[in-house]
Coordinates of C-alpha atoms and ligand atoms in Angstrom, one line a residue:
M1 CA -20.2 0.3 -17.4
M2 CA -20.2 1.1 -21.1
R3 CA -21.1 4.7 -20.4
Y4 CA -18.2 5.0 -17.9
E5 CA -20.6 6.0 -15.1
P6 CA -19.7 5.4 -11.5
I7 CA -21.7 2.4 -10.2
F8 CA -22.7 1.0 -6.9
W9 CA -23.4 -2.7 -7.4
M10 CA -24.9 -5.0 -4.9
N11 CA -24.0 -8.7 -5.3
D12 CA -27.2 -10.7 -5.2
H13 CA -25.2 -13.8 -5.3
Y14 CA -24.1 -13.2 -1.7
K15 CA -26.1 -15.5 0.6
G16 CA -24.1 -15.1 3.8
V17 CA -20.8 -16.4 5.0
E18 CA -22.0 -19.8 6.1
V19 CA -23.4 -20.6 2.7
A20 CA -20.2 -19.4 1.0
N21 CA -18.0 -21.4 3.3
K22 CA -19.8 -24.6 2.4
V23 CA -18.6 -24.5 -1.2
S24 CA -15.3 -22.8 -0.6
Q25 CA -12.0 -24.6 -1.4
F26 CA -10.3 -22.6 1.3
G27 CA -11.0 -22.3 5.0
K28 CA -9.8 -20.8 8.3
E29 CA -7.0 -23.4 8.5
D30 CA -5.4 -22.0 5.3
I31 CA -5.3 -18.6 6.9
R32 CA -3.8 -20.0 10.1
D33 CA -1.1 -21.8 8.0
A34 CA -0.2 -18.6 6.2
E35 CA -0.1 -16.7 9.5
A36 CA 2.2 -19.3 11.1
R37 CA 4.5 -19.2 8.1
L38 CA 4.9 -15.4 8.4
E39 CA 5.6 -15.8 12.1
R40 CA 8.3 -18.4 11.4
F41 CA 10.0 -15.8 9.2
A42 CA 9.6 -12.9 11.6
P43 CA 13.1 -13.4 13.3
Y44 CA 14.6 -13.3 9.8
F45 CA 12.9 -10.0 9.0
A46 CA 13.6 -8.4 12.3
E47 CA 17.3 -9.2 11.8
N48 CA 17.5 -8.1 8.1
F49 CA 15.0 -5.4 7.6
E50 CA 15.2 -2.5 10.0
S51 CA 11.7 -1.2 9.1
T52 CA 10.1 -4.4 10.5
R53 CA 12.0 -4.4 13.8
A54 CA 9.6 -2.3 15.8
N55 CA 6.9 -4.8 15.0
N56 CA 9.2 -7.8 15.8
G57 CA 9.6 -8.8 12.1
I58 CA 5.9 -8.8 11.3
I59 CA 5.1 -6.7 8.1
E60 CA 2.0 -4.7 9.1
S61 CA 0.5 -1.2 8.8
D62 CA -1.6 1.0 11.1
I63 CA -5.1 2.3 10.7
T64 CA -5.7 6.1 10.7
K65 CA -9.0 7.9 11.4
I66 CA -9.7 10.5 8.6
P67 CA -12.5 12.8 9.9
N68 CA -11.5 15.8 7.7
F69 CA -11.6 13.7 4.5
K70 CA -15.0 12.3 5.6
D71 CA -16.3 15.8 6.0
F72 CA -15.1 16.6 2.5
L73 CA -17.0 13.6 1.1
E74 CA -20.1 14.8 2.7
K75 CA -19.8 18.3 1.3
E76 CA -18.6 17.3 -2.2
Y77 CA -21.2 14.6 -2.8
K78 CA -24.0 16.4 -0.7
V79 CA -24.7 13.5 1.6
S80 CA -24.6 13.0 5.3
I81 CA -22.4 10.0 6.3
P82 CA -23.1 8.8 9.8
G83 CA -20.4 6.8 11.6
Q84 CA -16.6 7.1 11.3
M85 CA -14.1 6.6 8.6
Y86 CA -10.6 5.0 8.7
L87 CA -7.8 4.3 6.3
K88 CA -5.9 1.0 6.3
R89 CA -2.4 2.3 5.8
D90 CA -0.8 -0.3 3.5
D91 CA 0.8 2.7 1.7
T92 CA 3.2 2.5 4.6
L93 CA 3.9 -1.2 4.7
P94 CA 7.5 -2.0 5.4
I95 CA 9.8 -3.2 2.5
A96 CA 7.6 -2.6 -0.5
G97 CA 5.1 0.1 0.5
T98 CA 2.0 -1.4 -1.2
I99 CA -0.5 -4.1 -0.4
K100 CA 1.4 -6.4 -2.7
A101 CA 3.9 -6.8 0.2
R102 CA 1.3 -9.1 1.8
G103 CA 0.7 -11.5 -1.0
A104 CA 3.9 -11.4 -2.9
I105 CA 6.4 -11.5 0.0
Y106 CA 4.4 -14.4 1.4
E107 CA 4.6 -16.4 -1.9
V108 CA 8.3 -15.8 -2.3
L109 CA 8.9 -16.9 1.3
K110 CA 6.8 -20.0 0.9
H111 CA 8.8 -20.9 -2.3
A112 CA 12.1 -20.3 -0.5
E113 CA 11.0 -22.4 2.5
T114 CA 10.0 -25.3 0.3
L115 CA 13.3 -25.3 -1.6
A116 CA 15.3 -25.0 1.7
L117 CA 13.4 -27.9 3.3
E118 CA 13.8 -30.1 0.1
A119 CA 17.5 -29.4 0.1
G120 CA 17.8 -30.2 3.8
I121 CA 19.5 -26.9 4.6
L122 CA 16.5 -26.1 6.7
S123 CA 15.7 -29.0 9.0
G124 CA 12.1 -28.2 9.7
Y125 CA 9.6 -25.6 10.8
E126 CA 11.3 -25.3 14.3
D127 CA 14.7 -24.5 12.7
D128 CA 16.2 -21.0 13.1
Y129 CA 14.8 -19.0 10.2
R130 CA 17.4 -16.3 10.6
K131 CA 19.5 -18.7 8.4
F132 CA 17.7 -17.2 5.4
G133 CA 19.9 -14.2 5.8
S134 CA 23.1 -16.2 5.7
Q135 CA 25.6 -16.3 2.8
E136 CA 25.1 -20.1 2.6
F137 CA 21.4 -19.6 1.9
K138 CA 22.0 -16.8 -0.6
D139 CA 24.4 -18.9 -2.5
F140 CA 21.9 -21.8 -2.5
F141 CA 19.1 -19.6 -3.8
S142 CA 21.3 -17.9 -6.5
Q143 CA 20.9 -21.0 -8.7
Y144 CA 17.2 -20.4 -8.9
K145 CA 15.1 -17.8 -10.7
V146 CA 11.9 -16.1 -9.7
M147 CA 9.8 -14.4 -12.4
V148 CA 6.6 -12.3 -12.5
G149 CA 4.5 -10.4 -15.0
T150 CA 3.2 -7.1 -13.6
T151 CA 2.1 -3.5 -14.0
G152 CA 4.7 -2.6 -11.4
N153 CA 3.9 -3.0 -7.8
L154 CA 3.9 -6.8 -7.7
G155 CA 7.3 -6.6 -9.2
I156 CA 8.6 -4.4 -6.5
S157 CA 7.5 -6.8 -3.8
V158 CA 8.6 -9.9 -5.5
G159 CA 11.8 -8.2 -6.7
L160 CA 12.9 -6.8 -3.3
M161 CA 12.1 -10.0 -1.5
G162 CA 13.6 -12.3 -4.1
V163 CA 16.8 -10.4 -4.5
S164 CA 17.2 -10.2 -0.7
L165 CA 17.0 -14.0 -0.4
G166 CA 19.6 -14.4 -3.2
F167 CA 17.3 -15.4 -6.2
E168 CA 17.8 -14.1 -9.7
V169 CA 14.6 -12.1 -10.3
I170 CA 13.3 -11.4 -13.8
I171 CA 10.3 -9.1 -14.1
H172 CA 8.1 -8.8 -17.2
M173 CA 6.4 -5.3 -17.3
S174 CA 3.4 -4.2 -19.2
Y175 CA 3.6 -1.0 -21.4
D176 CA 1.8 1.0 -18.8
A177 CA 4.2 0.4 -15.9
K178 CA 5.7 3.6 -14.5
E179 CA 9.2 4.5 -15.5
W180 CA 10.4 5.0 -11.8
K181 CA 9.3 1.5 -11.0
K182 CA 11.5 0.0 -13.7
K183 CA 14.4 2.1 -12.6
Y184 CA 13.9 1.3 -8.9
L185 CA 13.9 -2.4 -9.7
R186 CA 17.0 -2.3 -11.9
D187 CA 18.8 -0.3 -9.2
H188 CA 18.1 -3.1 -6.8
G189 CA 19.5 -5.8 -9.0
V190 CA 16.3 -7.0 -10.7
V191 CA 16.2 -7.8 -14.4
V192 CA 13.4 -5.9 -16.0
I193 CA 12.0 -6.9 -19.4
E194 CA 9.7 -4.3 -21.0
H195 CA 6.8 -5.4 -23.1
K196 CA 4.8 -3.3 -25.6
T197 CA 1.6 -5.1 -24.5
N198 CA -0.9 -4.9 -21.7
F199 CA -0.9 -6.7 -18.4
T200 CA -2.5 -9.9 -19.5
E201 CA 0.0 -10.3 -22.4
A202 CA 3.1 -9.4 -20.2
V203 CA 1.9 -12.1 -17.8
N204 CA 1.5 -14.7 -20.5
Q205 CA 4.9 -14.1 -22.0
G206 CA 6.6 -14.2 -18.6
R207 CA 4.8 -17.4 -17.7
A208 CA 5.9 -19.1 -20.9
E209 CA 9.5 -18.1 -20.4
S210 CA 9.5 -19.3 -16.8
D211 CA 7.7 -22.6 -17.5
A212 CA 10.5 -23.4 -20.0
D213 CA 13.1 -23.2 -17.3
P214 CA 13.0 -25.9 -14.6
K215 CA 14.9 -23.8 -12.1
S216 CA 12.5 -20.9 -12.5
Y217 CA 9.4 -20.2 -10.4
F218 CA 6.6 -18.0 -11.7
V219 CA 4.6 -15.8 -9.3
D220 CA 1.3 -16.0 -11.2
D221 CA -0.9 -13.0 -10.4
E222 CA -3.9 -14.6 -12.2
H223 CA -3.8 -18.1 -10.7
S224 CA -1.7 -18.1 -7.6
V225 CA -3.3 -19.5 -4.5
D226 CA -0.4 -18.5 -2.3
L227 CA -0.6 -14.9 -3.3
F228 CA -4.3 -15.0 -2.4
L229 CA -3.6 -16.7 1.0
G230 CA -0.9 -14.1 1.8
Y231 CA -3.6 -11.4 1.6
T232 CA -6.0 -13.2 3.9
V233 CA -3.7 -12.7 7.0
G234 CA -4.1 -8.9 7.2
P235 CA -7.6 -9.1 8.6
C236 CA -6.5 -11.2 11.6
R237 CA -4.2 -8.3 12.6
L238 CA -6.8 -5.6 11.7
K239 CA -9.1 -7.2 14.3
K240 CA -6.6 -6.4 17.0
Q241 CA -6.2 -2.8 15.7
L242 CA -10.0 -2.2 15.7
E243 CA -10.2 -3.6 19.2
E244 CA -7.5 -1.2 20.4
E245 CA -9.5 1.7 18.9
K246 CA -12.5 0.4 20.8
I247 CA -14.4 -0.1 17.5
L248 CA -17.1 -2.7 17.9
V249 CA -18.1 -4.9 14.9
D250 CA -21.3 -6.8 15.4
E251 CA -24.9 -7.0 14.2
D252 CA -25.6 -3.5 15.4
H253 CA -22.2 -2.1 14.5
P254 CA -21.5 -2.8 10.8
L255 CA -18.1 -2.5 9.3
F256 CA -17.8 -1.4 5.6
V257 CA -14.5 -2.2 3.8
F258 CA -13.7 -0.8 0.4
S259 CA -10.7 -2.3 -1.4
P260 CA -9.1 -1.2 -4.7
C261 CA -9.3 -4.1 -7.2
G262 CA -7.1 -5.0 -10.1
I263 CA -6.9 -8.7 -10.8
G264 CA -8.8 -9.3 -7.6
G265 CA -6.3 -11.1 -5.4
S266 CA -5.8 -8.5 -2.8
P267 CA -9.4 -7.4 -2.4
G268 CA -10.4 -11.0 -2.6
G269 CA -8.0 -12.3 0.0
T270 CA -8.7 -9.3 2.3
A271 CA -12.5 -9.9 2.0
F272 CA -12.1 -13.6 2.5
G273 CA -10.1 -13.1 5.7
L274 CA -12.6 -10.4 7.0
K275 CA -15.6 -12.7 6.4
Q276 CA -14.0 -15.5 8.4
I277 CA -13.6 -13.1 11.3
Y278 CA -16.7 -10.9 11.2
G279 CA -19.1 -13.1 9.3
D280 CA -22.0 -11.1 7.8
N281 CA -21.3 -8.1 10.0
V282 CA -18.6 -6.9 7.7
H283 CA -19.6 -5.6 4.3
C284 CA -16.9 -6.1 1.7
F285 CA -16.8 -4.1 -1.5
F286 CA -14.2 -4.0 -4.3
A287 CA -13.4 -0.7 -6.0
Q288 CA -12.4 -0.2 -9.6
P289 CA -11.9 2.6 -12.2
T290 CA -14.9 3.2 -14.4
H291 CA -12.4 2.7 -17.3
M292 CA -11.3 -0.8 -15.9
P293 CA -14.3 -2.6 -14.4
S294 CA -12.8 -6.1 -14.9
M295 CA -14.0 -7.8 -11.7
L296 CA -17.4 -6.1 -12.1
V297 CA -18.0 -7.2 -15.6
G298 CA -16.7 -10.7 -14.7
L299 CA -19.2 -11.1 -11.8
V300 CA -22.2 -9.4 -13.5
T301 CA -21.9 -11.6 -16.5
E302 CA -20.8 -14.7 -14.5
K303 CA -18.1 -15.1 -17.1
Y304 CA -15.3 -14.3 -14.6
S305 CA -12.0 -14.4 -16.4
K306 CA -13.7 -15.3 -19.7
V307 CA -14.7 -11.7 -20.3
S308 CA -12.5 -8.6 -20.6
V309 CA -13.4 -4.9 -20.4
A310 CA -12.6 -4.7 -24.1
D311 CA -15.5 -7.1 -24.8
I312 CA -17.9 -4.3 -23.5
E313 CA -16.0 -1.7 -25.5
V314 CA -14.5 0.0 -22.4
D315 CA -11.2 1.5 -23.3
A316 CA -9.0 0.3 -20.3
K317 CA -7.3 3.6 -19.9
T318 CA -6.8 4.6 -16.3
N319 CA -4.5 6.8 -14.2
M320 CA -4.8 4.1 -11.5
D321 CA -1.9 2.0 -12.7
G322 CA -2.1 -0.6 -9.9
L323 CA -5.6 -1.4 -11.1
A324 CA -4.8 -1.6 -14.8
V325 CA -6.0 -5.1 -15.3
P326 CA -8.5 -5.7 -18.2
R327 CA -9.4 -9.3 -17.2
T328 CA -9.9 -10.6 -13.7
S329 CA -8.5 -13.7 -12.1
G330 CA -10.9 -16.6 -12.7
F331 CA -10.4 -18.5 -9.5
V332 CA -10.6 -15.4 -7.3
A333 CA -13.7 -14.1 -9.1
E334 CA -15.6 -17.4 -8.9
L335 CA -14.7 -17.8 -5.3
M336 CA -15.4 -14.2 -4.3
H337 CA -18.8 -14.1 -6.1
N338 CA -20.0 -15.9 -2.9
Y339 CA -18.2 -13.5 -0.5
F340 CA -18.2 -9.9 -1.9
N341 CA -21.2 -7.9 -0.9
G342 CA -20.7 -5.7 -3.9
G343 CA -18.5 -3.4 -5.9
I344 CA -18.2 0.3 -6.8
T345 CA -16.5 2.1 -9.7
I346 CA -14.8 5.5 -9.5
S347 CA -14.2 8.0 -12.3
E348 CA -10.7 9.3 -13.1
E349 CA -11.8 12.9 -12.1
D350 CA -13.0 11.8 -8.7
Q351 CA -9.8 9.8 -8.1
K352 CA -7.7 12.8 -8.9
L353 CA -9.7 15.1 -6.7
L354 CA -9.6 12.7 -3.8
L355 CA -5.9 12.2 -4.1
T356 CA -5.3 15.9 -3.7
K357 CA -7.8 16.3 -0.9
M358 CA -6.3 13.4 1.0
I359 CA -3.0 15.4 1.0
D360 CA -4.6 18.7 1.8
L361 CA -6.9 17.5 4.6
E362 CA -5.1 14.5 6.1
D363 CA -1.5 14.9 5.0
I364 CA -1.6 11.4 3.6
H365 CA 0.1 10.8 0.2
L366 CA -1.5 7.9 -1.7
E367 CA -0.9 6.7 -5.2
P368 CA -3.8 6.9 -7.6
A369 CA -5.0 3.3 -7.3
A370 CA -5.1 3.6 -3.5
L371 CA -7.9 6.2 -3.7
A372 CA -10.4 3.9 -5.4
G373 CA -12.1 2.8 -2.2
T374 CA -12.1 6.2 -0.5
I375 CA -15.3 7.3 -2.3
G376 CA -17.1 4.2 -1.0
P377 CA -19.0 5.8 1.9
A378 CA -20.3 8.6 -0.3
M379 CA -21.5 6.0 -2.9
L380 CA -23.4 4.2 -0.3
F381 CA -25.5 7.3 0.5
D382 CA -25.4 9.1 -2.8
T383 CA -26.7 6.3 -5.0
E384 CA -30.1 4.7 -5.1
E385 CA -28.4 1.3 -5.2
G386 CA -26.4 2.1 -2.1
R387 CA -29.5 3.1 -0.2
A388 CA -31.3 0.0 -1.4
Y389 CA -28.3 -2.0 -0.1
M390 CA -28.6 -0.6 3.4
K391 CA -32.3 -1.3 3.3
A392 CA -31.9 -4.8 2.1
Y393 CA -29.6 -5.6 5.0
G394 CA -31.7 -3.8 7.6
L395 CA -28.9 -1.3 8.3
E396 CA -30.8 2.0 8.0
D397 CA -31.1 2.7 11.7
K398 CA -27.6 1.3 12.5
M399 CA -25.5 3.5 10.3
E400 CA -24.8 5.9 13.2
N401 CA -22.7 3.0 14.6
A402 CA -21.0 2.2 11.3
T403 CA -17.3 2.2 10.6
Y404 CA -16.0 2.6 7.0
L405 CA -12.5 1.4 6.2
A406 CA -10.9 2.3 2.9
W407 CA -7.9 0.1 2.2
A408 CA -5.1 2.5 1.1
T409 CA -3.1 0.1 -0.9
G410 CA 0.0 2.1 -1.8
G411 CA 1.8 5.4 -1.9
S412 CA 5.0 5.7 0.1
M413 CA 7.2 4.4 -2.7
V414 CA 6.1 7.0 -5.2
P415 CA 9.0 9.5 -6.0
K416 CA 8.4 13.1 -4.9
E417 CA 8.1 14.5 -8.4
D418 CA 5.6 11.9 -9.5
M419 CA 3.5 12.6 -6.3
E420 CA 3.7 16.3 -7.0
A421 CA 2.4 15.7 -10.6
F422 CA -0.5 13.6 -9.1
Y423 CA -1.3 16.4 -6.7
Q424 CA -1.4 19.0 -9.5
Q425 CA -3.8 16.9 -11.5
G426 CA -6.3 17.0 -8.7
K427 CA -5.7 20.7 -8.0
Ligands
PLP1 C1 -2.2 -4.4 -7.2 C2 -2.7 -3.3 -6.5 C3 -4.1 -3.3 -6.1 C4 -5.0 -4.3 -6.5 O1 -4.7 -5.7 -6.1 P1 -5.1 -6.9 -7.1 O2 -4.6 -8.1 -6.4 O3 -4.4 -6.7 -8.4 O4 -6.6 -6.8 -7.2 C5 -4.5 -2.1 -5.5 N1 -3.7 -1.1 -5.2 C6 -2.4 -1.1 -5.5 C7 -1.6 0.1 -5.2 C8 -1.9 -2.2 -6.2 O5 -0.6 -2.1 -6.5

């Protein structure tokens, strides 16, 4: 890590899903509860957000097969990659266009539901949730604030959802947040406070301000259980999509999932959900920049959130702004130490190249962070550790049947000029 070299890391702490579930504070019933909540709100979304109507108010993305990109990986990294490769298209998620829409929207909804139930304006879970779009509800929520500290994307999801429901939304942004994200939020009625500090500091300041105000609710990227649980629902829906594509996942047909990792909530929640469905037949890896291996250093040292990349003299400078988190979430890292199969790191150069190739070869426009996992299949075959992994799990003669899924976590919100600049970097 200190030499900024790309790493394939196998998590020796993983002892199978059954063992992990025995000590986990979360279970299948938590995922079902989150899923049911999103279903209750579906009529509200279908009525108020056109982009969700085709899917009956459920916020979901497709999967796309990317054979040309896979061919490129094989040529560029001089490996043969048996099996097929897909992208999970969270870059196209309705409303907020990044994976944050899963966790953040879920958390804001849960908070709104709780307030409405307490106030008695919502009579119970069977009530008509389309009420959340009414003027009465907006007036009610306008007396409350929602705050968040973020590098950008979490703010977009929390901001758009919060403002739509009527909340006053205040967003604390770190210095590395992109200009267009601040402007976009302000244009949508969100208050943006700019900090000269990094992500961890912006979060701390936002949390302190929110805690001092009894009518304010803080969406806490580091500690939020609801954010985490919101992310766990995606895999239930992915299961149906894989079935529709006739992709089998079982002992002889392994599924590899590579998820970009910042603080850890989204790759953690995703992997947790996947493991509850596919058990040990899904292999879950988080993916981080070589300049920001916060989850990796947290797990390797078993210090979790008590170690930052600065402690190993890594400079924390990355183009992948959605992953610009120098210190991981303690509760996610400790929990996921039992569930992640491993992690990979990707260099800035590889990310830039792969962003451009994804556009040239598949016509898919992803933001930098969303490329982090796409190098995964190449790392598996190109590194000694990756080959040792397949051997350790007895997968060597099963890889012909393998499916690789890189979670594409964002892209559709990026303005054209910014995307063009990213494209030119890779060129
Ligand atoms: C936030 C983000 C991630 C990582 O999610 P964490 O919960 O921070 O680990 C990945 N990709 C994009 C585009 C993001 O915005």
